[in-house]
mmCIF file of C-alpha atoms in Angstrom:
data_model
loop_
_atom_site.group_PDB
_atom_site.id
_atom_site.type_symbol
_atom_site.label_atom_id
_atom_site.label_comp_id
_atom_site.label_asym_id
_atom_site.label_seq_id
_atom_site.Cartn_x
_atom_site.Cartn_y
_atom_site.Cartn_z
ATOM 1 C CA MET A 1 0.000 0.000 0.000
ATOM 2 C CA MET A 2 2.944 2.346 0.602
ATOM 3 C CA ARG A 3 4.459 2.053 -2.865
ATOM 4 C CA PRO A 4 1.761 4.011 -4.829
ATOM 5 C CA THR A 5 1.797 6.791 -2.205
ATOM 6 C CA SER A 6 5.589 7.016 -2.380
ATOM 7 C CA THR A 7 5.565 7.137 -6.175
ATOM 8 C CA LEU A 8 2.882 9.831 -6.175
ATOM 9 C CA ALA A 9 4.931 11.869 -3.717
ATOM 10 C CA MET A 10 7.817 11.784 -6.185
ATOM 11 C CA VAL A 11 5.727 12.591 -9.266
ATOM 12 C CA VAL A 12 3.751 15.532 -7.875
ATOM 13 C CA PRO A 13 6.762 17.765 -7.060
ATOM 14 C CA SER A 14 8.325 16.993 -10.458
ATOM 15 C CA LEU A 15 5.065 17.850 -12.189
ATOM 16 C CA ALA A 16 4.804 21.080 -10.197
ATOM 17 C CA VAL A 17 8.317 22.079 -11.213
ATOM 18 C CA ALA A 18 7.558 21.352 -14.870
ATOM 19 C CA ILE A 19 4.376 23.451 -14.734
ATOM 20 C CA LEU A 20 6.261 26.284 -13.011
ATOM 21 C CA CYS A 21 8.904 26.281 -15.752
ATOM 22 C CA ILE A 22 6.201 26.458 -18.430
ATOM 23 C CA LEU A 23 4.543 29.393 -16.648
ATOM 24 C CA VAL A 24 7.840 31.245 -16.250
ATOM 25 C CA ARG A 25 8.682 30.836 -19.944
ATOM 26 C CA SER A 26 5.178 31.848 -21.036
ATOM 27 C CA ALA A 27 5.285 34.945 -18.831
ATOM 28 C CA SER A 28 8.577 36.021 -20.404
ATOM 29 C CA ALA A 29 7.868 35.219 -24.037
ATOM 30 C CA GLU A 30 10.102 38.047 -25.220
ATOM 31 C CA PHE A 31 13.707 36.924 -25.134
ATOM 32 C CA TRP A 32 16.318 39.601 -24.480
ATOM 33 C CA LEU A 33 18.184 38.243 -27.494
ATOM 34 C CA ASP A 34 15.331 39.583 -29.660
ATOM 35 C CA GLU A 35 17.038 42.992 -29.377
ATOM 36 C CA PHE A 36 20.005 41.583 -31.312
ATOM 37 C CA THR A 37 20.819 40.153 -34.702
ATOM 38 C CA THR A 38 22.753 36.886 -34.618
ATOM 39 C CA ASP A 39 25.472 35.215 -36.639
ATOM 40 C CA GLY A 40 26.572 31.583 -36.563
ATOM 41 C CA ASP A 41 25.304 29.008 -34.070
ATOM 42 C CA VAL A 42 23.461 30.981 -31.372
ATOM 43 C CA ARG A 43 21.198 28.947 -29.079
ATOM 44 C CA ARG A 44 18.393 30.023 -26.754
ATOM 45 C CA ASP A 45 17.592 28.223 -23.530
ATOM 46 C CA TYR A 46 16.615 28.707 -19.880
ATOM 47 C CA ASP A 47 18.508 27.925 -16.711
ATOM 48 C CA ARG A 48 16.924 26.103 -13.766
ATOM 49 C CA SER A 49 15.535 29.336 -12.329
ATOM 50 C CA GLY A 50 13.834 30.203 -15.609
ATOM 51 C CA ARG A 51 16.310 32.888 -16.666
ATOM 52 C CA GLN A 52 16.950 33.259 -20.381
ATOM 53 C CA VAL A 53 20.350 32.054 -21.577
ATOM 54 C CA ALA A 54 21.931 32.686 -24.982
ATOM 55 C CA SER A 55 24.840 30.429 -25.930
ATOM 56 C CA LEU A 56 27.437 30.927 -28.661
ATOM 57 C CA VAL A 57 29.007 27.874 -30.276
ATOM 58 C CA LEU A 58 32.425 27.705 -31.955
ATOM 59 C CA ASP A 59 33.531 24.813 -34.164
ATOM 60 C CA GLN A 60 35.949 24.444 -37.067
ATOM 61 C CA ARG A 61 33.379 25.792 -39.505
ATOM 62 C CA SER A 62 32.419 29.013 -37.777
ATOM 63 C CA GLY A 63 32.325 31.199 -34.696
ATOM 64 C CA ALA A 64 29.189 32.926 -33.459
ATOM 65 C CA GLY A 65 27.970 36.253 -32.151
ATOM 66 C CA PHE A 66 25.142 38.718 -31.644
ATOM 67 C CA ASN A 67 24.954 42.500 -31.941
ATOM 68 C CA SER A 68 22.312 44.983 -30.831
ATOM 69 C CA THR A 69 19.885 46.496 -33.297
ATOM 70 C CA ARG A 70 20.065 49.735 -31.301
ATOM 71 C CA LYS A 71 22.994 52.077 -30.920
ATOM 72 C CA TYR A 72 23.762 54.042 -27.787
ATOM 73 C CA LEU A 73 25.644 57.162 -26.784
ATOM 74 C CA PHE A 74 26.659 56.527 -23.164
ATOM 75 C CA GLY A 75 25.204 53.999 -20.777
ATOM 76 C CA GLU A 76 25.685 51.152 -18.345
ATOM 77 C CA PHE A 77 25.919 47.726 -20.002
ATOM 78 C CA SER A 78 25.949 44.519 -18.000
ATOM 79 C CA VAL A 79 25.777 40.786 -18.662
ATOM 80 C CA GLU A 80 26.485 37.555 -16.839
ATOM 81 C CA MET A 81 28.728 35.096 -18.676
ATOM 82 C CA LYS A 82 29.849 31.513 -18.221
ATOM 83 C CA LEU A 83 32.996 31.022 -20.286
ATOM 84 C CA VAL A 84 34.285 28.038 -22.228
ATOM 85 C CA GLY A 85 35.249 25.184 -19.900
ATOM 86 C CA GLY A 86 38.248 22.857 -20.038
ATOM 87 C CA ASN A 87 41.038 23.566 -22.498
ATOM 88 C CA SER A 88 39.863 26.794 -24.126
ATOM 89 C CA ALA A 89 43.287 27.848 -25.454
ATOM 90 C CA GLY A 90 43.061 29.878 -28.657
ATOM 91 C CA THR A 91 39.432 30.914 -28.183
ATOM 92 C CA VAL A 92 38.334 34.506 -27.632
ATOM 93 C CA THR A 93 35.036 35.441 -25.983
ATOM 94 C CA SER A 94 33.927 39.062 -25.947
ATOM 95 C CA PHE A 95 31.427 41.610 -24.672
ATOM 96 C CA TYR A 96 32.040 45.029 -26.180
ATOM 97 C CA LEU A 97 30.719 48.248 -27.705
ATOM 98 C CA THR A 98 31.706 49.501 -31.136
ATOM 99 C CA SER A 99 30.730 52.289 -33.517
ATOM 100 C CA GLY A 100 32.232 50.447 -36.484
ATOM 101 C CA GLU A 101 34.005 53.733 -37.198
ATOM 102 C CA GLY A 102 37.055 53.655 -34.972
ATOM 103 C CA ASP A 103 35.478 53.878 -31.502
ATOM 104 C CA GLU A 104 35.332 50.774 -29.310
ATOM 105 C CA ILE A 105 35.227 49.646 -25.667
ATOM 106 C CA ASP A 106 36.342 46.032 -25.222
ATOM 107 C CA MET A 107 36.113 43.255 -22.685
ATOM 108 C CA GLU A 108 37.755 40.189 -24.242
ATOM 109 C CA PHE A 109 38.408 36.873 -22.533
ATOM 110 C CA MET A 110 41.364 34.944 -23.898
ATOM 111 C CA GLY A 111 41.176 31.175 -23.635
ATOM 112 C CA ASN A 112 43.633 29.168 -21.607
ATOM 113 C CA SER A 113 45.150 25.746 -21.300
ATOM 114 C CA SER A 114 43.443 23.657 -18.628
ATOM 115 C CA GLY A 115 44.492 24.815 -15.181
ATOM 116 C CA SER A 116 45.877 28.198 -16.293
ATOM 117 C CA PRO A 117 44.168 31.471 -15.366
ATOM 118 C CA THR A 118 41.894 33.202 -17.865
ATOM 119 C CA VAL A 119 43.019 36.620 -19.094
ATOM 120 C CA LEU A 120 40.562 39.523 -19.363
ATOM 121 C CA ASN A 121 41.725 42.067 -21.928
ATOM 122 C CA THR A 122 40.232 45.564 -21.614
ATOM 123 C CA ASN A 123 40.808 48.189 -24.291
ATOM 124 C CA VAL A 124 39.529 51.564 -25.470
ATOM 125 C CA TRP A 125 39.599 52.914 -29.028
ATOM 126 C CA ALA A 126 38.800 56.501 -30.049
ATOM 127 C CA ASN A 127 38.910 57.745 -33.642
ATOM 128 C CA GLY A 128 40.950 54.709 -34.601
ATOM 129 C CA ASP A 129 43.459 55.278 -31.802
ATOM 130 C CA GLY A 130 43.748 52.112 -29.681
ATOM 131 C CA LYS A 131 46.599 50.107 -28.151
ATOM 132 C CA LYS A 132 45.389 50.926 -24.639
ATOM 133 C CA GLU A 133 45.161 47.435 -23.195
ATOM 134 C CA HIS A 134 45.099 46.444 -19.570
ATOM 135 C CA GLN A 135 45.050 42.669 -19.154
ATOM 136 C CA PHE A 136 44.068 40.947 -15.912
ATOM 137 C CA TYR A 137 44.191 37.379 -14.655
ATOM 138 C CA LEU A 138 40.721 36.581 -13.315
ATOM 139 C CA TRP A 139 40.811 35.542 -9.662
ATOM 140 C CA PHE A 140 38.196 32.796 -10.109
ATOM 141 C CA ASP A 141 37.263 30.094 -12.614
ATOM 142 C CA PRO A 142 34.984 31.936 -15.082
ATOM 143 C CA ALA A 143 33.862 28.635 -16.623
ATOM 144 C CA ALA A 144 32.594 27.115 -13.368
ATOM 145 C CA ASP A 145 29.633 29.483 -13.038
ATOM 146 C CA PHE A 146 28.165 32.754 -14.274
ATOM 147 C CA HIS A 147 29.895 36.018 -13.337
ATOM 148 C CA LYS A 148 28.825 39.591 -14.047
ATOM 149 C CA TYR A 149 30.793 41.894 -16.338
ATOM 150 C CA LYS A 150 29.904 45.562 -16.719
ATOM 151 C CA ILE A 151 30.931 48.605 -18.753
ATOM 152 C CA VAL A 152 29.942 52.088 -17.543
ATOM 153 C CA TRP A 153 30.502 54.691 -20.276
ATOM 154 C CA ASN A 154 29.854 58.400 -19.937
ATOM 155 C CA ASP A 155 31.490 61.651 -21.015
ATOM 156 C CA LYS A 156 33.844 61.626 -18.013
ATOM 157 C CA ASN A 157 35.249 58.100 -17.869
ATOM 158 C CA ILE A 158 34.858 54.431 -18.755
ATOM 159 C CA ILE A 159 34.608 51.994 -15.839
ATOM 160 C CA PHE A 160 35.226 48.258 -16.219
ATOM 161 C CA GLN A 161 33.777 45.994 -13.523
ATOM 162 C CA VAL A 162 33.883 42.279 -12.716
ATOM 163 C CA ASP A 163 31.242 41.080 -10.237
ATOM 164 C CA ASP A 164 30.698 44.757 -9.316
ATOM 165 C CA VAL A 165 34.409 45.162 -8.518
ATOM 166 C CA THR A 166 35.987 48.023 -10.474
ATOM 167 C CA VAL A 167 39.225 46.812 -12.050
ATOM 168 C CA ARG A 168 39.946 49.702 -14.401
ATOM 169 C CA VAL A 169 38.948 53.338 -14.978
ATOM 170 C CA PHE A 170 39.832 55.052 -18.261
ATOM 171 C CA LYS A 171 39.531 58.819 -17.775
ATOM 172 C CA ARG A 172 38.696 61.448 -20.342
ATOM 173 C CA TYR A 173 41.153 64.283 -20.994
ATOM 174 C CA ASP A 174 39.959 67.118 -23.226
ATOM 175 C CA ASP A 175 43.156 67.174 -25.286
ATOM 176 C CA LEU A 176 43.251 63.395 -25.907
ATOM 177 C CA PRO A 177 41.076 61.063 -28.011
ATOM 178 C CA TYR A 178 37.993 59.747 -26.205
ATOM 179 C CA PRO A 179 34.882 57.947 -27.533
ATOM 180 C CA ASP A 180 32.190 60.556 -26.923
ATOM 181 C CA ALA A 181 30.576 61.368 -30.271
ATOM 182 C CA LYS A 182 29.834 58.180 -32.217
ATOM 183 C CA PRO A 183 26.917 55.954 -31.140
ATOM 184 C CA MET A 184 27.921 52.364 -30.450
ATOM 185 C CA ALA A 185 26.184 48.997 -30.687
ATOM 186 C CA VAL A 186 26.625 46.153 -28.200
ATOM 187 C CA HIS A 187 28.355 43.009 -29.459
ATOM 188 C CA ALA A 188 29.205 39.564 -28.112
ATOM 189 C CA THR A 189 31.323 37.016 -29.995
ATOM 190 C CA LEU A 190 33.118 33.691 -29.697
ATOM 191 C CA TRP A 191 35.829 33.095 -32.279
ATOM 192 C CA ASP A 192 39.151 31.469 -33.145
ATOM 193 C CA GLY A 193 41.919 33.796 -31.985
ATOM 194 C CA SER A 194 44.708 31.222 -32.125
ATOM 195 C CA TYR A 195 47.099 33.685 -33.716
ATOM 196 C CA TRP A 196 47.266 35.864 -30.563
ATOM 197 C CA ALA A 197 44.935 34.808 -27.749
ATOM 198 C CA THR A 198 46.966 32.339 -25.678
ATOM 199 C CA ARG A 199 50.618 33.043 -24.867
ATOM 200 C CA LYS A 200 50.765 35.470 -27.792
ATOM 201 C CA GLY A 201 49.691 32.765 -30.224
ATOM 202 C CA GLU A 202 52.001 30.005 -29.054
ATOM 203 C CA VAL A 203 49.081 27.743 -28.039
ATOM 204 C CA LYS A 204 46.478 27.003 -30.724
ATOM 205 C CA ILE A 205 42.947 25.674 -30.475
ATOM 206 C CA ASP A 206 42.639 21.943 -29.877
ATOM 207 C CA TRP A 207 39.718 21.168 -32.156
ATOM 208 C CA SER A 208 39.294 17.726 -30.613
ATOM 209 C CA SER A 209 37.633 19.596 -27.721
ATOM 210 C CA ALA A 210 35.118 21.334 -30.006
ATOM 211 C CA PRO A 211 32.424 22.505 -29.998
ATOM 212 C CA PHE A 212 33.260 25.322 -27.576
ATOM 213 C CA VAL A 213 30.337 27.033 -25.859
ATOM 214 C CA VAL A 214 29.995 30.290 -23.909
ATOM 215 C CA SER A 215 26.704 31.359 -22.304
ATOM 216 C CA TYR A 216 25.222 34.799 -21.570
ATOM 217 C CA ARG A 217 22.290 35.747 -19.339
ATOM 218 C CA ASP A 218 20.771 38.733 -17.486
ATOM 219 C CA TYR A 219 21.800 41.264 -20.131
ATOM 220 C CA THR A 220 20.827 44.867 -19.357
ATOM 221 C CA ALA A 221 21.449 48.153 -21.145
ATOM 222 C CA ASN A 222 20.581 51.163 -19.009
ATOM 223 C CA ALA A 223 21.623 53.569 -21.713
ATOM 224 C CA CYS A 224 20.782 56.482 -23.994
ATOM 225 C CA ALA A 225 19.441 55.014 -27.232
ATOM 226 C CA VAL A 226 20.130 56.910 -30.454
ATOM 227 C CA HIS A 227 17.265 56.855 -32.920
ATOM 228 C CA GLY A 228 17.178 57.116 -36.673
ATOM 229 C CA ARG A 229 18.822 55.068 -39.378
ATOM 230 C CA ASN A 230 22.231 53.755 -38.282
ATOM 231 C CA GLY A 231 21.900 55.626 -35.000
ATOM 232 C CA GLY A 232 22.190 59.010 -36.655
ATOM 233 C CA GLY A 233 19.213 60.768 -35.044
ATOM 234 C CA SER A 234 18.147 62.068 -31.663
ATOM 235 C CA SER A 235 18.770 60.197 -28.420
ATOM 236 C CA SER A 236 16.581 59.350 -25.442
ATOM 237 C CA CYS A 237 17.828 58.425 -21.987
ATOM 238 C CA PRO A 238 15.949 56.315 -19.418
ATOM 239 C CA ALA A 239 14.751 57.659 -16.089
ATOM 240 C CA GLY A 240 17.547 57.686 -13.540
ATOM 241 C CA ALA A 241 20.238 57.940 -16.219
ATOM 242 C CA ASN A 242 22.152 60.464 -14.129
ATOM 243 C CA GLU A 243 23.037 57.601 -11.780
ATOM 244 C CA TRP A 244 25.558 56.366 -14.325
ATOM 245 C CA MET A 245 25.881 59.513 -16.462
ATOM 246 C CA ASP A 246 27.518 61.299 -13.525
ATOM 247 C CA ARG A 247 29.373 58.194 -12.338
ATOM 248 C CA GLN A 248 33.065 58.749 -11.652
ATOM 249 C CA SER A 249 35.535 56.692 -9.676
ATOM 250 C CA ASP A 250 35.185 57.075 -5.922
ATOM 251 C CA ASP A 251 37.368 55.950 -3.021
ATOM 252 C CA THR A 252 36.082 52.366 -3.234
ATOM 253 C CA ASP A 253 36.856 52.222 -6.952
ATOM 254 C CA ARG A 254 40.348 53.540 -6.358
ATOM 255 C CA LEU A 255 40.950 50.873 -3.725
ATOM 256 C CA THR A 256 39.750 48.017 -5.947
ATOM 257 C CA VAL A 257 41.674 49.319 -8.978
ATOM 258 C CA ALA A 258 44.814 49.402 -6.837
ATOM 259 C CA TRP A 259 44.080 45.860 -5.642
ATOM 260 C CA ALA A 260 43.584 44.639 -9.224
ATOM 261 C CA ARG A 261 46.845 46.273 -10.307
ATOM 262 C CA ARG A 262 48.788 44.599 -7.504
ATOM 263 C CA ASN A 263 47.259 41.157 -7.739
ATOM 264 C CA CYS A 264 45.802 40.627 -11.228
ATOM 265 C CA LEU A 265 47.299 43.018 -13.781
ATOM 266 C CA GLN A 266 49.622 41.132 -16.124
ATOM 267 C CA TYR A 267 49.924 43.685 -18.962
ATOM 268 C CA ASN A 268 49.757 47.486 -18.944
ATOM 269 C CA TYR A 269 50.377 49.361 -22.195
ATOM 270 C CA CYS A 270 51.822 52.235 -20.183
ATOM 271 C CA ASP A 271 54.695 49.964 -19.138
ATOM 272 C CA ASP A 272 55.466 48.701 -22.645
ATOM 273 C CA GLY A 273 58.317 50.891 -23.818
ATOM 274 C CA TRP A 274 59.102 48.557 -26.735
ATOM 275 C CA ARG A 275 55.630 49.242 -28.140
ATOM 276 C CA PHE A 276 55.954 53.010 -27.826
ATOM 277 C CA PRO A 277 59.546 53.932 -28.766
ATOM 278 C CA GLN A 278 58.483 57.535 -29.451
ATOM 279 C CA GLY A 279 56.939 57.957 -26.008
ATOM 280 C CA PHE A 280 53.914 56.698 -24.111
ATOM 281 C CA PRO A 281 50.359 57.885 -24.849
ATOM 282 C CA GLY A 282 49.497 61.140 -23.094
ATOM 283 C CA GLU A 283 47.184 59.636 -20.488
ATOM 284 C CA CYS A 284 49.899 57.336 -19.103
ATOM 285 C CA ALA A 285 51.555 60.135 -17.135
ATOM 286 C CA ARG A 286 48.237 61.418 -15.762
ATOM 287 C CA ASN A 287 46.514 58.335 -14.377
#
């Protein structure tokens, strides 16, 4: 007599969970990825809590990516990512903004050999002037779970954050190039960067481990959208935009940036005299 009751006790919770998942998905029919165009193998799914997950797949035939249909002029852009697991050497995963006309703000994650730390490459381009990389070893395994990565961009500075910890601030100086005039779209990509990604190209992709997958969830853009064809019209900013529009580094940011420099920074363009034989970029002496 106990067996049917025990079986029913197991089935009912499972059925309830299944119904809950259906309700969650129905209630959120619009997928955040609908704001983007896609290229390559881009998959849509849900995690156990019902949150929408977009995954990019890289194999020997093609990489993958998505880019926003809207362009923005300043904003706060955030996403949670779970990077490629195992031996990801040679792969490059990204979350970045670009105008397509020489302005760009990059967060790129360079694959590693199993057991080696993952490198986060941050960079800023303005009017085609780049070569401003800071590269950090991440202090956790970014493939074991989702972590949040954020770019805050306004007319005063660009702030890079990892799990709400500020690791870099790129300041604006009126006499130096800064991306403040060209609207930018949001992009995410996974691609074969064997020629430079891991140990400056020494370690190539091991295709026997393919396909490689990176997942994104909880994307938000609290930003000023630029209207008109190709983002060439007027802009509109959301309520509360001044929270990030006026955002500048504070004492906490300065402490965490100093911590990241001491413990995680493994490349700073302002220390690379071989790269700049004619002298370092102007901001190097001011930061």
